PDB file of C-alpha atoms in Angstrom:
ATOM      1  CA  MET Y   1      96.636  85.417 132.680  1.00 62.00           C
ATOM      2  CA  ALA Y   2      97.399  87.485 130.107  1.00 65.00           C
ATOM      3  CA  GLY Y   3      95.687  87.836 126.190  1.00 69.00           C
ATOM      4  CA  SER Y   4      96.222  90.027 123.592  1.00 70.00           C
ATOM      5  CA  ILE Y   5      94.344  90.839 119.746  1.00 69.00           C
ATOM      6  CA  VAL Y   6      95.205  91.822 117.196  1.00 69.00           C
ATOM      7  CA  CYS Y   7      94.414  94.124 114.634  1.00 69.00           C
ATOM      8  CA  ASP Y   8      95.263  93.804 110.490  1.00 66.00           C
ATOM      9  CA  LEU Y   9      94.490  97.003 108.920  1.00 67.00           C
ATOM     10  CA  GLU Y  10      93.902  95.824 105.208  1.00 67.00           C
ATOM     11  CA  LYS Y  11      95.345  99.031 103.170  1.00 72.00           C
ATOM     12  CA  PRO Y  12      94.426 101.853 105.622  1.00 74.00           C
ATOM     13  CA  PHE Y  13      96.407 104.376 103.591  1.00 77.00           C
ATOM     14  CA  ASN Y  14      93.235 103.745 100.769  1.00 76.00           C
ATOM     15  CA  SER Y  15      90.795 103.387 103.224  1.00 79.00           C
ATOM     16  CA  VAL Y  16      90.832 107.213 104.838  1.00 84.00           C
ATOM     17  CA  ASN Y  17      87.873 108.821 104.955  1.00 85.00           C
ATOM     18  CA  HIS Y  18      89.018 112.488 103.517  1.00 88.00           C
ATOM     19  CA  ASP Y  19      85.663 113.976 105.289  1.00 89.00           C
ATOM     20  CA  LEU Y  20      85.921 112.190 108.700  1.00 90.00           C
ATOM     21  CA  LEU Y  21      89.723 112.976 108.385  1.00 90.00           C
ATOM     22  CA  LEU Y  22      89.759 116.991 107.734  1.00 92.00           C
ATOM     23  CA  SER Y  23      86.744 116.573 110.823  1.00 92.00           C
ATOM     24  CA  LYS Y  24      89.645 114.334 113.015  1.00 91.00           C
ATOM     25  CA  LEU Y  25      92.260 117.568 112.302  1.00 91.00           C
ATOM     26  CA  HIS Y  26      90.083 120.890 112.938  1.00 92.00           C
ATOM     27  CA  TYR Y  27      88.899 118.462 116.052  1.00 90.00           C
ATOM     28  CA  ASN Y  28      92.832 118.395 117.434  1.00 87.00           C
ATOM     29  CA  GLY Y  29      93.192 121.986 116.761  1.00 91.00           C
ATOM     30  CA  ILE Y  30      93.694 122.175 113.267  1.00 90.00           C
ATOM     31  CA  SER Y  31      92.710 125.924 111.820  1.00 91.00           C
ATOM     32  CA  GLY Y  32      93.026 128.473 109.353  1.00 92.00           C
ATOM     33  CA  LYS Y  33      95.780 128.122 106.756  1.00 93.00           C
ATOM     34  CA  ALA Y  34      97.111 124.533 107.486  1.00 91.00           C
ATOM     35  CA  ILE Y  35      93.677 122.737 107.317  1.00 92.00           C
ATOM     36  CA  LEU Y  36      93.018 124.525 104.368  1.00 93.00           C
ATOM     37  CA  LEU Y  37      96.084 123.524 102.773  1.00 90.00           C
ATOM     38  CA  LEU Y  38      95.550 120.389 104.234  1.00 89.00           C
ATOM     39  CA  GLU Y  39      91.966 120.343 101.882  1.00 89.00           C
ATOM     40  CA  SER Y  40      93.743 121.294  98.917  1.00 88.00           C
ATOM     41  CA  TYR Y  41      96.168 118.263  99.214  1.00 86.00           C
ATOM     42  CA  LEU Y  42      93.240 115.394 100.320  1.00 85.00           C
ATOM     43  CA  GLN Y  43      90.567 116.603  98.130  1.00 83.00           C
ATOM     44  CA  ASN Y  44      89.894 116.709  94.081  1.00 84.00           C
ATOM     45  CA  ARG Y  45      92.511 113.994  93.377  1.00 85.00           C
ATOM     46  CA  TYR Y  46      92.105 111.785  90.049  1.00 89.00           C
ATOM     47  CA  GLN Y  47      94.005 109.070  89.244  1.00 86.00           C
ATOM     48  CA  SER Y  48      94.136 106.789  86.351  1.00 89.00           C
ATOM     49  CA  VAL Y  49      95.466 103.188  85.445  1.00 88.00           C
ATOM     50  CA  GLN Y  50      97.772 102.474  82.151  1.00 90.00           C
ATOM     51  CA  ILE Y  51      98.878  99.089  81.620  1.00 88.00           C
ATOM     52  CA  LEU Y  52     101.547  98.907  78.805  1.00 86.00           C
ATOM     53  CA  ASN Y  53     101.525  95.078  77.286  1.00 82.00           C
ATOM     54  CA  LEU Y  54     104.956  94.448  75.686  1.00 79.00           C
ATOM     55  CA  TYR Y  55     103.560  91.047  74.294  1.00 81.00           C
ATOM     56  CA  LEU Y  56     100.967  93.157  72.013  1.00 79.00           C
ATOM     57  CA  ASN Y  57     102.295  96.519  71.782  1.00 82.00           C
ATOM     58  CA  SER Y  58      99.113  97.921  73.046  1.00 84.00           C
ATOM     59  CA  ASN Y  59      99.045 100.449  75.629  1.00 86.00           C
ATOM     60  CA  THR Y  60      95.859 100.829  77.711  1.00 89.00           C
ATOM     61  CA  VAL Y  61      93.845 104.271  79.376  1.00 90.00           C
ATOM     62  CA  SER Y  62      91.634 103.760  83.117  1.00 90.00           C
ATOM     63  CA  GLU Y  63      88.898 106.678  82.616  1.00 92.00           C
ATOM     64  CA  TRP Y  64      89.919 109.052  85.518  1.00 93.00           C
ATOM     65  CA  THR Y  65      88.288 108.735  88.881  1.00 89.00           C
ATOM     66  CA  LYS Y  66      87.948 111.035  91.609  1.00 87.00           C
ATOM     67  CA  VAL Y  67      89.891 109.902  95.396  1.00 84.00           C
ATOM     68  CA  LYS Y  68      87.557 109.477  98.163  1.00 82.00           C
ATOM     69  CA  TYR Y  69      89.455 107.883 100.507  1.00 84.00           C
ATOM     70  CA  GLU Y  70      93.305 107.992 100.412  1.00 81.00           C
ATOM     71  CA  VAL Y  71      96.321 108.925 101.786  1.00 81.00           C
ATOM     72  CA  PRO Y  72      98.235 109.987  98.928  1.00 76.00           C
ATOM     73  CA  GLN Y  73     101.809 107.503 100.004  1.00 73.00           C
ATOM     74  CA  GLY Y  74     104.959 108.080  99.130  1.00 76.00           C
ATOM     75  CA  SER Y  75     104.955 111.755 101.032  1.00 79.00           C
ATOM     76  CA  ILE Y  76     105.569 112.324 104.429  1.00 81.00           C
ATOM     77  CA  PHE Y  77     102.406 113.485 104.715  1.00 80.00           C
ATOM     78  CA  GLY Y  78     100.875 109.935 104.315  1.00 82.00           C
ATOM     79  CA  PRO Y  79     101.843 108.052 107.870  1.00 80.00           C
ATOM     80  CA  LEU Y  80     101.204 111.371 109.223  1.00 83.00           C
ATOM     81  CA  LEU Y  81      97.884 111.706 108.248  1.00 84.00           C
ATOM     82  CA  LEU Y  82      97.002 107.978 109.292  1.00 83.00           C
ATOM     83  CA  LEU Y  83      98.177 108.328 112.464  1.00 82.00           C
ATOM     84  CA  LEU Y  84      95.865 111.525 112.981  1.00 84.00           C
ATOM     85  CA  TYR Y  85      93.374 109.723 111.918  1.00 84.00           C
ATOM     86  CA  ILE Y  86      93.638 106.465 113.983  1.00 81.00           C
ATOM     87  CA  ASN Y  87      95.051 108.249 116.840  1.00 80.00           C
ATOM     88  CA  ASP Y  88      91.216 108.000 118.599  1.00 79.00           C
ATOM     89  CA  ILE Y  89      90.729 104.208 118.782  1.00 76.00           C
ATOM     90  CA  PRO Y  90      91.908 103.607 121.849  1.00 75.00           C
ATOM     91  CA  LYS Y  91      89.151 106.057 123.295  1.00 77.00           C
ATOM     92  CA  ALA Y  92      86.572 103.736 121.779  1.00 75.00           C
ATOM     93  CA  ILE Y  93      89.183 100.796 123.709  1.00 73.00           C
ATOM     94  CA  GLY Y  94      87.495  99.964 127.682  1.00 68.00           C
ATOM     95  CA  HIS Y  95      89.296 101.078 130.542  1.00 69.00           C
ATOM     96  CA  LYS Y  96      91.078  97.406 131.006  1.00 71.00           C
ATOM     97  CA  THR Y  97      93.006  97.764 128.335  1.00 72.00           C
ATOM     98  CA  ILE Y  98      96.613  98.762 126.915  1.00 72.00           C
ATOM     99  CA  PRO Y  99      96.263  99.379 122.725  1.00 72.00           C
ATOM    100  CA  ILE Y 100      98.985  99.702 120.807  1.00 71.00           C
ATOM    101  CA  LEU Y 101      98.767 101.675 117.802  1.00 68.00           C
ATOM    102  CA  PHE Y 102     101.333 101.516 114.279  1.00 64.00           C
ATOM    103  CA  VAL Y 103     101.235 102.753 111.802  1.00 56.00           C
ATOM    104  CA  ASP Y 104      99.042 100.182 109.896  1.00 53.00           C
ATOM    105  CA  ASN Y 105      98.227  97.979 112.075  1.00 47.00           C
ATOM    106  CA  THR Y 106      96.261  97.912 115.937  1.00 50.00           C
ATOM    107  CA  SER Y 107      97.197  95.278 118.419  1.00 52.00           C
ATOM    108  CA  LYS Y 108      94.535  95.200 121.653  1.00 51.00           C
ATOM    109  CA  SER Y 109      96.654  93.521 124.802  1.00 50.00           C
ATOM    110  CA  GLN Y 110      94.216  92.997 127.992  1.00 51.00           C
ATOM    111  CA  ILE Y 111      95.196  91.653 131.307  1.00 47.00           C
ATOM    112  CA  ILE Y 112      92.285  88.142 132.425  1.00 47.00           C
ATOM    113  CA  LEU Y 113      92.206  88.891 136.065  1.00 47.00           C
ATOM    114  CA  ASN Y 114      90.117  85.204 135.668  1.00 45.00           C
ATOM    115  CA  PHE Y 115      88.340  82.582 133.654  1.00 43.00           C
ATOM    116  CA  LYS Y 116      84.622  84.707 133.654  1.00 44.00           C
ATOM    117  CA  MET Y 117      85.993  87.120 131.550  1.00 43.00           C
ATOM    118  CA  ILE Y 118      86.700  85.383 128.717  1.00 45.00           C
ATOM    119  CA  LEU Y 119      83.117  84.293 128.478  1.00 44.00           C
ATOM    120  CA  ILE Y 120      82.198  87.691 128.648  1.00 44.00           C
TER     121      ILE Y 120
END
């Protein structure tokens, strides 16, 4: 018998903690100028939203807010940084499983040897 658990990570690019990502990159051997470049790429980013209402002929702009959790999207680095962020998930999952990672979701498959395993 085989079973599967699928975990859909909601808005994965918006969920990446910069400090944790940089820590994982450092742990995986990225250091020196490379880590400084990635740190400057991720940190001290701000965003604002502008809404143009054509019917009322008005323009509304939000306050600038510091971005703490997000990998810049639409870039070459975005998917790569997300994969580096989630690549240690298989280590946290039991040895009887076969994790399959995708850029924006994760699935976990496990071969169930008997019905007792289902109840555990």
